[in-house]
XYZ file of C-alpha atoms in Angstrom:
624
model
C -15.527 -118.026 2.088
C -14.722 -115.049 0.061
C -17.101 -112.039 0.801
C -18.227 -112.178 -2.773
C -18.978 -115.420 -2.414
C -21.183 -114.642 0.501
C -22.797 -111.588 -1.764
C -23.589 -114.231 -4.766
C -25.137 -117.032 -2.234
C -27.241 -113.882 -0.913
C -28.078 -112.993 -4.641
C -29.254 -116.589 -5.792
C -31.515 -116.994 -2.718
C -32.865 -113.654 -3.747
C -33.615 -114.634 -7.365
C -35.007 -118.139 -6.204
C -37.511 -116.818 -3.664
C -38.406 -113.339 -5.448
C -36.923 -111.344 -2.446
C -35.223 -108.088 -3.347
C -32.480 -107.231 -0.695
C -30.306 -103.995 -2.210
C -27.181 -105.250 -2.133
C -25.042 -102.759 -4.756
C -22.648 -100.198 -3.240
C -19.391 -98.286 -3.652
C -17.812 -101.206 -4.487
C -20.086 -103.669 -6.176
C -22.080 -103.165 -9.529
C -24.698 -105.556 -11.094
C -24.175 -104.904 -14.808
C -27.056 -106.940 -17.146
C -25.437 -106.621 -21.280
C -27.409 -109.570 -22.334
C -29.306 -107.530 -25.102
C -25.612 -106.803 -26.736
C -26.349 -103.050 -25.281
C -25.054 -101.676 -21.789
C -21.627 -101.813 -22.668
C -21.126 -98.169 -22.571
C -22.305 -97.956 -18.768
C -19.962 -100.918 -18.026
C -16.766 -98.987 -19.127
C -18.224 -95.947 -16.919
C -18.350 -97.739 -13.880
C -15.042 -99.900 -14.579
C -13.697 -95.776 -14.698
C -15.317 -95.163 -11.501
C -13.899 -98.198 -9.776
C -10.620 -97.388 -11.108
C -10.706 -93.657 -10.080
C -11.918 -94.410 -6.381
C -11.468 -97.543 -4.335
C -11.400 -100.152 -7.048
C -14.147 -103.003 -6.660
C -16.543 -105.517 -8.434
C -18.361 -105.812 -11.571
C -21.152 -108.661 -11.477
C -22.290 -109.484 -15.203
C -25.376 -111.247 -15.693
C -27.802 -109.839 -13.247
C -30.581 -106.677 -13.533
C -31.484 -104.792 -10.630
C -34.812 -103.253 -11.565
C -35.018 -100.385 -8.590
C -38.719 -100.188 -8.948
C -39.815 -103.170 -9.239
C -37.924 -103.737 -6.146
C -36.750 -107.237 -7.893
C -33.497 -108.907 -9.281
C -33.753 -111.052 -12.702
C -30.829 -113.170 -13.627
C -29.839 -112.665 -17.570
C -26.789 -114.613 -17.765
C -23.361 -113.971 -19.189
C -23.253 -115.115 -22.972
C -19.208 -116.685 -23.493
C -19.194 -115.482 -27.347
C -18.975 -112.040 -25.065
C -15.651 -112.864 -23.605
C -13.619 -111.320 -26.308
C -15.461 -108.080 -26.083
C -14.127 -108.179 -22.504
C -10.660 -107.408 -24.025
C -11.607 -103.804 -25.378
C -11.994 -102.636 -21.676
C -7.952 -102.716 -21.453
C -8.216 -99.748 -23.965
C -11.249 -97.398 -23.474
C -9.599 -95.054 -21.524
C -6.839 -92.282 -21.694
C -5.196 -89.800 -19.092
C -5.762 -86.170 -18.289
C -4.337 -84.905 -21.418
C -5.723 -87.536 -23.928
C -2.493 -90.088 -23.830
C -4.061 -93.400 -24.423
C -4.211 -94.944 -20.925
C -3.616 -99.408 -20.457
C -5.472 -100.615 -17.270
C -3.803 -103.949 -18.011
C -2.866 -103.845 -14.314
C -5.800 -102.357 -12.769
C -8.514 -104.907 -14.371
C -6.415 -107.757 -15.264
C -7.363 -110.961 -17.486
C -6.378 -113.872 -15.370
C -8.614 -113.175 -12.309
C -11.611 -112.184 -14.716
C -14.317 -115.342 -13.164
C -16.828 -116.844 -15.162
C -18.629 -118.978 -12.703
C -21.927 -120.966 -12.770
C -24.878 -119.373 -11.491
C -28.524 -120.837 -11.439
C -28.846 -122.094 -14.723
C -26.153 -120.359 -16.414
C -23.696 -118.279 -16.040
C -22.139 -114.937 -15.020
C -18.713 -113.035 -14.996
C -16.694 -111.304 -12.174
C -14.808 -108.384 -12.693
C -12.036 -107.030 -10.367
C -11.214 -103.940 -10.796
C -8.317 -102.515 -8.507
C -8.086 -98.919 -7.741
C -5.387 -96.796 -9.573
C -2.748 -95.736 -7.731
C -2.733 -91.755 -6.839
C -0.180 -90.796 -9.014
C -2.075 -91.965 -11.567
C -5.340 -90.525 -10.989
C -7.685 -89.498 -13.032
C -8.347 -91.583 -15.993
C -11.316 -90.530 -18.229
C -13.380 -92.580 -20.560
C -12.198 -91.957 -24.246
C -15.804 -91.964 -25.961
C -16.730 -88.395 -23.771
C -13.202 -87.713 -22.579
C -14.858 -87.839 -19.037
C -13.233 -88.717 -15.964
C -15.822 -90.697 -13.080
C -15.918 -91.495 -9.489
C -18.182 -93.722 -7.538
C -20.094 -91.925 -4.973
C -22.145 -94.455 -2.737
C -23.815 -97.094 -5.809
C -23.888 -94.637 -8.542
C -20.767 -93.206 -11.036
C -20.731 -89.561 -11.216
C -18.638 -87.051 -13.130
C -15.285 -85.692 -11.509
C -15.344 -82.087 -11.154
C -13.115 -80.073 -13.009
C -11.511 -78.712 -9.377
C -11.261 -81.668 -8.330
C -8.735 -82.921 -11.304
C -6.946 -80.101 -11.257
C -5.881 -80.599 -7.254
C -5.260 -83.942 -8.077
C -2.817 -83.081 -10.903
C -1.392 -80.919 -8.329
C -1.067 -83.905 -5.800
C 0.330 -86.217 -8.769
C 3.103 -83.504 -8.778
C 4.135 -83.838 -5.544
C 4.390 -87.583 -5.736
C 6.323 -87.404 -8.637
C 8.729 -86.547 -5.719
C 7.367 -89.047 -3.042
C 10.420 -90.583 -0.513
C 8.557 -93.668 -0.083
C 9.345 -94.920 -3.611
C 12.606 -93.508 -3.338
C 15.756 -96.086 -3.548
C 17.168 -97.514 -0.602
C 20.740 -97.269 -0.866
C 23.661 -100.232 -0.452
C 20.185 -102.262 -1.058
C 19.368 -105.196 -3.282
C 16.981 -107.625 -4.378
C 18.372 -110.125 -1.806
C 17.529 -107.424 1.152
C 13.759 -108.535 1.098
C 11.895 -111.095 2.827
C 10.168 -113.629 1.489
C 8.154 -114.584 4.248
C 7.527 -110.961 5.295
C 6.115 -110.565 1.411
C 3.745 -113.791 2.015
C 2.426 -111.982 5.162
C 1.329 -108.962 2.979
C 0.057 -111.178 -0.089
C -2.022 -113.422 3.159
C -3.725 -110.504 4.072
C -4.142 -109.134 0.003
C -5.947 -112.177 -0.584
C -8.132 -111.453 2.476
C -11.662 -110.416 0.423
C -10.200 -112.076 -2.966
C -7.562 -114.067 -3.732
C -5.565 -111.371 -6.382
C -1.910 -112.810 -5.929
C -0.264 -116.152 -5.259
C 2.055 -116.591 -2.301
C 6.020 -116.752 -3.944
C 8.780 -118.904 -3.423
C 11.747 -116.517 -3.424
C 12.183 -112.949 -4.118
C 13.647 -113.631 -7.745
C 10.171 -115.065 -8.732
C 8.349 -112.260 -7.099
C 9.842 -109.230 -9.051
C 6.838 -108.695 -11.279
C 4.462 -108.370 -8.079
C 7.407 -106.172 -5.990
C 7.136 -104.033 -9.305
C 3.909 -103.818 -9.666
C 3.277 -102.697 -5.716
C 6.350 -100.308 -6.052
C 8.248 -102.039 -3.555
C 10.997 -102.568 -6.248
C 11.506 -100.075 -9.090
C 14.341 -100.560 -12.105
C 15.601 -104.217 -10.090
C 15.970 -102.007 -6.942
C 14.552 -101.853 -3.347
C 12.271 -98.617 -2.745
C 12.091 -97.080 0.899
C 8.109 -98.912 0.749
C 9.780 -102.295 0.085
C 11.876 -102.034 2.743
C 9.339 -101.145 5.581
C 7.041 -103.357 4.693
C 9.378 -106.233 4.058
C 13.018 -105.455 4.321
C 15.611 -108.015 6.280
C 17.711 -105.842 8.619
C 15.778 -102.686 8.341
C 17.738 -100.725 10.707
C 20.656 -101.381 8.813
C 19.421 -99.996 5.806
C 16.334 -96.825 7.332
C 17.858 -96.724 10.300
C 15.355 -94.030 12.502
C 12.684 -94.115 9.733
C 11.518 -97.657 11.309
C 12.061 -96.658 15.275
C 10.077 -95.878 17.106
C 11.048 -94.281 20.887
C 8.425 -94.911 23.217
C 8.347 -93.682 26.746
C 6.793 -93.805 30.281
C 6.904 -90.102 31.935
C 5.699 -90.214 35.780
C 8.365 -87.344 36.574
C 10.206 -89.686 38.925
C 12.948 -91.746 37.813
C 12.467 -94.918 39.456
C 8.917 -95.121 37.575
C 9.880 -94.483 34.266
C 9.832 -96.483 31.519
C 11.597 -96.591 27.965
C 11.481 -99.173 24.939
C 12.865 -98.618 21.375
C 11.344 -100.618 18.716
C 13.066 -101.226 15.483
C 11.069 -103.152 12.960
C 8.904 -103.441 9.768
C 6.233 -101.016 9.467
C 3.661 -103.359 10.484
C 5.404 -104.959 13.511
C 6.690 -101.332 14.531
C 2.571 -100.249 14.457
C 1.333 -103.520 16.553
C 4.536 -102.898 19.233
C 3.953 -99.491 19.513
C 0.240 -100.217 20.115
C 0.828 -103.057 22.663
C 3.454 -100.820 24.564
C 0.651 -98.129 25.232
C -1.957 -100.517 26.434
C 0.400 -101.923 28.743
C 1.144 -98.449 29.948
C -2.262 -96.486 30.513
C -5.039 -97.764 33.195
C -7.100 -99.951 33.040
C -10.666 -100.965 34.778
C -13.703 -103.289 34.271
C -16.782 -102.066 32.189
C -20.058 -103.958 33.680
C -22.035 -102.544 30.580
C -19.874 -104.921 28.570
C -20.204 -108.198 30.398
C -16.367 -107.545 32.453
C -13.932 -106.550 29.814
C -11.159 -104.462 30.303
C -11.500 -100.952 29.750
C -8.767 -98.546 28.929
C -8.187 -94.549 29.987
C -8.391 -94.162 26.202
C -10.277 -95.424 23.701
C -8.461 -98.331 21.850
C -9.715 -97.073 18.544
C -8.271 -94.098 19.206
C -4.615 -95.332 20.351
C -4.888 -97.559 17.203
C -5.656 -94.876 14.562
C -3.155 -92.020 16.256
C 0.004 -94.591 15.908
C -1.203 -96.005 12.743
C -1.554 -92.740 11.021
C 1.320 -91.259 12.752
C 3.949 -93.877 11.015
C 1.462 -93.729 7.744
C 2.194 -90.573 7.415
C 5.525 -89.390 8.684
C 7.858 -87.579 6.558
C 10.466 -90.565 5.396
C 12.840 -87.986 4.053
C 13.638 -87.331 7.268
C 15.792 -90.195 9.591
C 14.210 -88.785 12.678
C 12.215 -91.446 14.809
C 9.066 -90.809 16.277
C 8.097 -90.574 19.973
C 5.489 -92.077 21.999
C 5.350 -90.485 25.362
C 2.486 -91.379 28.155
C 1.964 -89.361 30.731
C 0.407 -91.422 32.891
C -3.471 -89.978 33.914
C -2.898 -87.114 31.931
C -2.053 -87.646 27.668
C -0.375 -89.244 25.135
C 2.106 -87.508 23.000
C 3.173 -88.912 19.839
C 5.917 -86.891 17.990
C 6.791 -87.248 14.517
C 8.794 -86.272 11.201
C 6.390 -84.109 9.339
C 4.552 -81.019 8.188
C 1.382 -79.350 7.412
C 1.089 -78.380 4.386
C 0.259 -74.079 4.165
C -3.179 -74.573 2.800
C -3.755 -76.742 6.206
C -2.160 -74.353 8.853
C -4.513 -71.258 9.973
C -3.373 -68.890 11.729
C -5.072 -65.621 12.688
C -3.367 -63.233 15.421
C -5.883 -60.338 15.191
C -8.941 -59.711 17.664
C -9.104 -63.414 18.808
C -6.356 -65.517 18.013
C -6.339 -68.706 16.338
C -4.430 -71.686 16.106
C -6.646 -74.540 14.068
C -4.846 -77.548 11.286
C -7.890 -77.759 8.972
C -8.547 -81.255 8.011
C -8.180 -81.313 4.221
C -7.316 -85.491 3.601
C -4.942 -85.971 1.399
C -2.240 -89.009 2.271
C 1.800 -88.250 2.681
C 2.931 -91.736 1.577
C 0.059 -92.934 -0.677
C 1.244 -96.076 -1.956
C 2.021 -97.050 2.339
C -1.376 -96.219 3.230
C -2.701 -98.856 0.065
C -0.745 -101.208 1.612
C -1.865 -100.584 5.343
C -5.548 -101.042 4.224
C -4.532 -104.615 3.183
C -4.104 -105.090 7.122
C -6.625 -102.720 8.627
C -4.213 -100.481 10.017
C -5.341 -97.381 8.045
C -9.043 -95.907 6.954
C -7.458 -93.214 4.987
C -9.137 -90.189 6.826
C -6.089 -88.220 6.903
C -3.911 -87.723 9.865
C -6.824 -89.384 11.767
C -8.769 -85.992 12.305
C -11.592 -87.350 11.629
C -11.912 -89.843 14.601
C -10.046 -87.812 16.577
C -12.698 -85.250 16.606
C -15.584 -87.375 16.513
C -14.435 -88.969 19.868
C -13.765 -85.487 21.341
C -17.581 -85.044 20.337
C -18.576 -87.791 21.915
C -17.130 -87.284 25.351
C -14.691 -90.246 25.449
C -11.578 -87.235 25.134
C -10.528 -84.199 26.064
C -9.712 -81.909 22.684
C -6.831 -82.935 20.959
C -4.099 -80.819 20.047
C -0.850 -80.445 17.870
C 2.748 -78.909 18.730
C 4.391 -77.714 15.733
C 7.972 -77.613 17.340
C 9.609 -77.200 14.400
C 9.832 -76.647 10.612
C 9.800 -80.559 10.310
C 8.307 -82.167 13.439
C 4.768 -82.113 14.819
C 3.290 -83.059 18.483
C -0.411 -84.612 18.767
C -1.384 -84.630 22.042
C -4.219 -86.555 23.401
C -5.610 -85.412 26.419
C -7.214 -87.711 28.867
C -10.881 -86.786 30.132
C -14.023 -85.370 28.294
C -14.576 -82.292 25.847
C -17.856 -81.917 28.379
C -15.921 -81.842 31.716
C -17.169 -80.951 35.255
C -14.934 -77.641 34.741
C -17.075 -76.999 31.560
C -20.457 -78.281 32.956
C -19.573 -75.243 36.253
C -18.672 -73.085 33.140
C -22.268 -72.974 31.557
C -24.001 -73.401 34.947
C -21.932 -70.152 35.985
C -23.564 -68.339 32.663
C -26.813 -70.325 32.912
C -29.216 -67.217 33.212
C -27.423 -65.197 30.335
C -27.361 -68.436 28.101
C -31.120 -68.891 28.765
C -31.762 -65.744 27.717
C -29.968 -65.846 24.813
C -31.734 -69.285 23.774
C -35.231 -67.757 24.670
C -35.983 -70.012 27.605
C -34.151 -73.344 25.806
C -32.098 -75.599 27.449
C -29.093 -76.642 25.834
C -28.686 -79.772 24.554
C -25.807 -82.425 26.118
C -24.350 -82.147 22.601
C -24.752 -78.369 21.880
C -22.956 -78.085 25.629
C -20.178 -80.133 24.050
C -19.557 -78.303 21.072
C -19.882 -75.034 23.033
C -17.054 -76.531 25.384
C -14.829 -77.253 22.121
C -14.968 -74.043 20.854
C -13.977 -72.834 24.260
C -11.276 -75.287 25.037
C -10.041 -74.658 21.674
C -9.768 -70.599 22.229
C -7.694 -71.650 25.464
C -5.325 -73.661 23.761
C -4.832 -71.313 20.692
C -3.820 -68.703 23.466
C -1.191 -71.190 24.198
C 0.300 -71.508 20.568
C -1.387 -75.089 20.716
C -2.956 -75.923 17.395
C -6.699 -77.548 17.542
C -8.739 -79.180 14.454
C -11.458 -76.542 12.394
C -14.520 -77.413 13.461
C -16.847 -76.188 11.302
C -20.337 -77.122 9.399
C -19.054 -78.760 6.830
C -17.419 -81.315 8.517
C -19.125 -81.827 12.315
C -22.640 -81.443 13.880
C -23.684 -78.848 10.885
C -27.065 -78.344 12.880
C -25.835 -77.823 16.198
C -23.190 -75.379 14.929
C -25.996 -73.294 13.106
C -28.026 -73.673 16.320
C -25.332 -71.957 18.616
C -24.998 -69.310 15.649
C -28.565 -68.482 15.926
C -28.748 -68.261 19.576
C -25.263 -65.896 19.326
C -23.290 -68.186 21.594
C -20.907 -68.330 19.042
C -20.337 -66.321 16.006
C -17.806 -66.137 12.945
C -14.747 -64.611 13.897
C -14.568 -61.342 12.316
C -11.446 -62.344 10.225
C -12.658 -65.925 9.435
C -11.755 -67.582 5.895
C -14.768 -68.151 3.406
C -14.071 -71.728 2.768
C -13.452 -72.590 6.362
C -15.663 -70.359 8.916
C -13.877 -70.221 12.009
C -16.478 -69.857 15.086
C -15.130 -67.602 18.003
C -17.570 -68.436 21.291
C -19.856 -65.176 22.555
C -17.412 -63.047 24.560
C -19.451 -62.535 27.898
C -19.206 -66.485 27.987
C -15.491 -66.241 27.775
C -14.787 -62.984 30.697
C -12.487 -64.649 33.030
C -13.233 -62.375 36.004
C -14.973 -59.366 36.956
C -12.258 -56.791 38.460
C -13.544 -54.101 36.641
C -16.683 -54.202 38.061
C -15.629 -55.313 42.095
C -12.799 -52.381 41.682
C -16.036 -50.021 40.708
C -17.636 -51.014 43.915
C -15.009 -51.947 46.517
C -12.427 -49.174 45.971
C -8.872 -49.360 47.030
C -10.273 -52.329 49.649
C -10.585 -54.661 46.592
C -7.257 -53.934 45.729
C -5.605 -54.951 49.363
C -7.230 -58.382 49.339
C -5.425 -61.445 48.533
C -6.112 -63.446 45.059
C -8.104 -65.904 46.867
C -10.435 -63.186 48.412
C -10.629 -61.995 44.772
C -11.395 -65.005 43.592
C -14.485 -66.055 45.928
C -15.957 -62.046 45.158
C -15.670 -63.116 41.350
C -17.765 -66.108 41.894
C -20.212 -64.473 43.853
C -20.453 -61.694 41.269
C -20.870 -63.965 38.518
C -23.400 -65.896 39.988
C -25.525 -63.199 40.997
C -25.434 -61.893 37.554
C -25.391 -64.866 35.026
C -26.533 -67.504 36.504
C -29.828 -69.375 37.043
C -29.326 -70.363 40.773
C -31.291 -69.996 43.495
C -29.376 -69.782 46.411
C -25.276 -68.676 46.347
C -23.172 -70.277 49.749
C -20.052 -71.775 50.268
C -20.630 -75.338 49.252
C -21.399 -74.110 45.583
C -18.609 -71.243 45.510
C -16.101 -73.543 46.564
C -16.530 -76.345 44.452
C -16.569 -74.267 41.080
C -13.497 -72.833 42.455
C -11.895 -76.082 42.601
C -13.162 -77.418 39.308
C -12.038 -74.311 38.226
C -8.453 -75.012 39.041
C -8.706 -79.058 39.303
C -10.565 -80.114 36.449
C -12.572 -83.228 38.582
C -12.605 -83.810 42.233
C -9.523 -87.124 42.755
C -8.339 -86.047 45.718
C -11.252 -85.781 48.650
C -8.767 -84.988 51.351
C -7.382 -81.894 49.314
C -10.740 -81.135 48.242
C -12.169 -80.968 51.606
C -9.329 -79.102 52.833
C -10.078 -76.597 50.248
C -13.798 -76.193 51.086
C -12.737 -75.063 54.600
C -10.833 -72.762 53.034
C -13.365 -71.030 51.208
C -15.729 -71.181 53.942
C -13.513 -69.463 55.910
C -12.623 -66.744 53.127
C -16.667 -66.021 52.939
C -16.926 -65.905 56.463
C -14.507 -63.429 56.674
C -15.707 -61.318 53.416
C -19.263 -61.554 55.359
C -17.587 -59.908 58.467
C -16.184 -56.957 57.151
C -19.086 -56.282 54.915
C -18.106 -57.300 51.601
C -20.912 -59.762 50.845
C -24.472 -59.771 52.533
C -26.969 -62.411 53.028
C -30.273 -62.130 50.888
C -32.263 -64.078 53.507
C -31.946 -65.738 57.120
C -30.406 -68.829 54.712
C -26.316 -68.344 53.329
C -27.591 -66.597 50.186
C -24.655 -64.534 49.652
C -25.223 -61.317 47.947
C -22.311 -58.519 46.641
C -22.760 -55.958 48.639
C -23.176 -53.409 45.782
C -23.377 -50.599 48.760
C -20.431 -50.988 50.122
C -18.652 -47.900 51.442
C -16.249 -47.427 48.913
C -12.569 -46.063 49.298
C -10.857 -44.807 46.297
C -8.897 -46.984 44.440
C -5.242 -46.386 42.839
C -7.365 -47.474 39.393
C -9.316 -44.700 39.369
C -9.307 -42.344 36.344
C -8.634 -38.817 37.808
C-alpha cells in the first residue's frame, strides 16, 4: 500500500468518527476550493513543493486548526480544467515564463473516490537545483515549505542559489560520456532505479528497452541530446569501467602494519552496487560483539549509520572530473579513512594561524553532484546533509566516536578520518578531573553536565588536531547544543577566539584548561635539580603539581598519579600486563622523588605534597 494510501485510510476514519489527528507536513497539503475560492493558496503551495522537496496536494478536505476537526468538501470534476492553468502560473528569477509540465504532470493527477464523493491528488515533484527558484507570477514571489506552512524565499537566499545554478551550469555529472551510446545502458539496471522511484508512488512505468525509455533517461538527465551523461552511466551503464574507468572504483583496504594480515579488494561497479560493496567490505573488516541491551545482535566498533552515511556521501559527492578512485582504508581498532576526489569550497575552509590556530571545514550544505544525490534518495543512500557533517558530529556528541577529522592532501583530494572511541574518553574524563577545583570555581560550585563535559572535550580535541594541520567540523551555536555552548561561554571555559568570523564564532577552550605542564613553575622551585631529572621524573612532579593546585581531590598517591599518566599517554587501559607494569613504575619514581625530598607527605597516609620548600639550586633558566 502506497503511503498516501495509508494517509487517506487515516483521513476517512478521522472524518467518520470526528477525531482530528494533524496529519499535514512538509510534504502533504489539504487544500479545500469547493467555494470556487482558494485557488490562489493552491498555486503558492504547488511553488513551495516545487522549490523544496516536491510532495502532495490533497483537494477536497478542510483542516480547521481550531476547531481541532477535518470536514470533507469534495472535489467538484467541472474543476478539472482549471487544473490545467497550474502548468502556467509561474515564471523564473528574471520573469521568463516558467512550464512545470514536468514537475506537476497531468497523467498521474488522481481523482479518486472518497466517502461520498470525491477528491484529487496532486504530485508535485521537486525542481531540479539548477532550476531553482521559481516564483508565482501574480506577486512575482518565490516560496519554500518550511515544516506545514509556505513561506517567502529570502532575497539572500535566491541570490546564492543563482550563484549555485552557475556552477552547475558546469556540473561533470551531466557531462557526456565519451565513445558512449544509447545502447551502453541497462535496461534492467534502469528498472532497478524506476522499482525503487515507485517506492511511495508509482510516478514511472518499468520499460522494455532503452529506445522506449529515452523520454524518462531525458527527463532524469541520464541522457542529454540522444547521448549518455556521466549520471547515466553510474547509475546504469553496461561496462562502466570501460567507459569511467576510476570514477566507479573504489580501493578498499585492510592496514594491520603486517603483511600477512592485510587485506585489499577493488570494486568496480554502478554507483549503487559500488556504495552497498564498499559498505559490506567494512563490516566484514571492523569488530564485532554482542549487545544484551538489544536482545543479542551484533554490534559493530562503529556505528553502522555512520559507515553507511561516510561511504554514501563520499561517492555522492566526489569530484567526477577527476578519474581518481577513492580509498577505503581500516585500521583495524583504531579509524577508518576514506579518501576521495574533491574540494572544499573557500567559503567552507577556515583557517586562522594567529594566537590559537585553527583548522575547522564549516558545514555550509550544498550538494557537488545534485542531480546523483536526487537519485540516491530514491534508494535511501543519501539524506542530503552535506558531506555527512551533520551525523558525523551528532555521533561525536553523543559518545559513540571519537572527533572526526579531514586531510586535505592536496589541491583535489580530501581524507575523513573516523576515529574509533568516544569524544568523552577516560583521557578526557582524567583531563577535567585534573582541573576539577579550577572548573568548579569557575562554574560557582556547578557540576558539569555529561554533555557540557563532551562538548568541552570537542573543543579540546579539536585544538589538538588543528595543531596537527588536521581539519575538524565548526561547532558552533547555530548548528549544535546552542545552550550548552552559551553555558561554557558564561562560565569562561571557553570563549570566542579573538580572531573568530562573525557568521561562524569559533570557540577557543579557557587556556589554564589547556597548560600541558607546569615547568615554569617546578623550575621556580626545584632549581637546576629539576633540570637533571629524567622526563618521567618530570612528568610524575607535573601531576602532583597539578593536582595540588586544580583539582578537587582529596588525597594525591601513586595509584591516582599513575593511572592519569597512562591515560594520558594510552587513551584506555587494553593492556593490564603493560598497565601494571607501568604502575610499578611510577610507584617507584614517587618513592624515589619522596627520598630525596622532592615531594612530602601531607599526613601519616601517601598524600603527596610538592615540596614548595625545597632547597633550591640555581638553575641554567634563570634570568641573571
Amino acid at each position: 500500500m502506497r503511503e498516501i494510501d495509508k494517509i487517506l485510510q487515516q483521513l476517512e476514519q478521522d472524518i467518520r468518527g470526528g477525531k482530528y489527528r494533524h496529519i499535514e507536513a512538509d510534504k502533504l497539503e489539504l487544500k479545500d476550493l469547493s467555494s470556487g475560492l482558494g485557488w490562489d493558496e493552491l498555486y503558492k503551495t504547488i511553488c513551495s513543493f516545487l522549490n523544496t522537496r516536491g510532495g502532495i496536494v490533497i483537494i477536497g478536505v478542510r483542516e480547521d486548526t481550531k476547531l481541532k476537526q477535518y470536514k470533507f468538501t469534495g472535489f467538484d470534476l467541472a474543476n478539472s480544467d482549471k487544473l490545467k492553468e497550474i502548468t502556467n502560473q509561474y515564471v523564473d528569477n528574471s520573469g521568463v515564463p516558467f512550464d512545470v509540465t514536468e514537475y506537476v504532470r497531468r497523467d498521474l493527477i488522481e481523482v479518486i473516490r472518497f466517502l461520498d464523493g470525491n477528491i484529487c491528488l496532486l504530485f508535485v515533484e521537486k525542481l531540479p537545483e539548477e532550476k531553482k527558484y521559481i516564483k508565482w507570477k501574480k506577486n512575482r514571489i518565490a516560496y519554500e515549505r518550511q515544516i506545514d506552512g509556505d513561506h517567502k524565499i529570502s532575497l539572500n537566499k535566491i541570490k546564492a542559489q543563482e550563484e549555485l545554478k552557475s556552477e552547475l551550469q558546469k556540473a561533470r555529472e551531466l557531462q557526456f560520456v565519451p565513445n558512449s551510446t544509447m545502447a551502453d545502458l541497462d535496461v534492467d539496471k534502469l528498472n532497478e532505479y524506476i522499482v525503487r522511484l515507485n517506492k511511495d508512488v508509482k510516478v514511472e512505468t518499468l520499460k522494455a528497452d532503452i529506445q522506449q525509455s529515452l523520454s524518462f533517461l531525458t527527463r532524469k538527465r541520464f541522457v542529454r541530446e540522444g547521448s549518455p551523461t556521466l549520471l547515466g552511466m553510474l547509475v546504469c551503464g553496461k561496462y562502466i569501467y570501460d567507459f569511467v574507468g576510476g570514477r566507479c572504483q573504489l580501493d578498499c583496504y585492510v592496514n594491520t602494519g603486517s603483511e600477512i594480515a592485510d587485506e585489499k579488494k577493488v570494486l568496480k561497479e554502478n554507483i549503487v552496487q559500488l556504495m552497498e560493496s564498499g559498505i559490506a567490505f567494512v563490516f566484514s573488516n571492523i569488530s564485532t560483539g554482542i549487545s544484551v541491551e538489544k536482545g543479542g545482535t551484533t554490534t559493530f566498533e562503529f556505528p553502522e549509520r555512520v559507515i553507511r552515511e561516510t561511504i554514501n556521501n563520499a561517492l555522492t559527492h566526489r569530484d567526477y572530473s577527476s578519474d581518481r578512485f577513492t580509498n577505503i582504508t581500516i585500521v583495524p581498532h583504531k579509524y577508518i579513512e576514506i579518501r576521495n576526489a574533491g574540494k572544499f569550497r573557500q567559503e567552507q575552509i577556515l583557517r586562522i594561524d594567529k594566537n590559537i590556530p585553527v583548522r575547522r571545514i564549516i558545514p555550509i550544505p550544498k550538494a557537488q553532484n545534485p542531480n546523483l544525490a536526487d537519485v540516491l534518495k530514491s534508494y535511501d543512500r543519501w539524506e542530503g546533509k552535506g558531506w555527512g557533517m551533520s551525523s558525523l558530529i551528532n555521533f561525536a556528541l553523543e559518545n559513540a566516536i571519537d572527533v572526526p577529522y579531514y586531510r586535505l592532501y592536496s589541491e583535489n583530494e580530501i581524507g575523513l578520518i573516523i576515529q574509533k572511541g568516544q569524544t568523552l574518553d577516560d583521557e578526557m574524563k582524567s583531563w577535567i578531573f585534573g582541573f576539577s577545583r579550577y572548573i568548579l570555581n569557575k562554574t560557582n560550585g556547578r557540576e558539569l553536565t555529561s554533555e557540557q563535559q563532551t562538548v568541552l572535550a570537542f573543543f579540546y580535541k579539536s585544538e589538538l588536531l588543528n595543531l596537527l594541520e588536521r581539519y575538524t567540523v565548526l561547532l558552533t551555536p547555530d548548528n549544535n547544543h546552542f545552550q550548552v555552548i552559551k553555558d561554557l561561554e558564561t562560565y569562561g571555559l571557553v570563549e570566542k577566539h579573538t580572531h573568530s568570523p562573525e557568521l561562524y564564532p569559533v570557540y577557543s577552550v579557557d587556556r589554564t584548561l589547556t597548560k600541558k605542564d607546569f615547568v615554569s613553575e617546578l623550575r621556580d622551585i626545584y632549581g637546576g635539580d629539576y633540570d637533571g631529572l629524567n622526563e618521567e621524573f618530570k612528568a610524575v612532579l607535573d601531576t602532583i603539581y597539578l593536582f595540588n593546585e586544580y583539582a578537587l581531590v582529596k588525597i594525591v598517591n601513586a595509584n591516582l598519579v599513575g593511572k592519569y599518566l597512562y591515560l594520558k599517554k594510552h587513551k584506555v587501559v587494553t593492556d593490564t600486563k603493560n598497565y601494571d607494569t607501568f604502575m610499578r613504575r611510577i610507584r617507584n619514581k614517587i618513592l624515589t622523588l619522596e627520598k630525596n625530598g622532592y615531594i612530602v607527605k601531607k599526613n601519616e597516609k601517601k598524600d603527596y605534597l610538592i615540596n614548595k620548600g625545597y632547597k633550591r639550586k640555581p638553575s641554567l633558566f634563570d634570568k641573571p
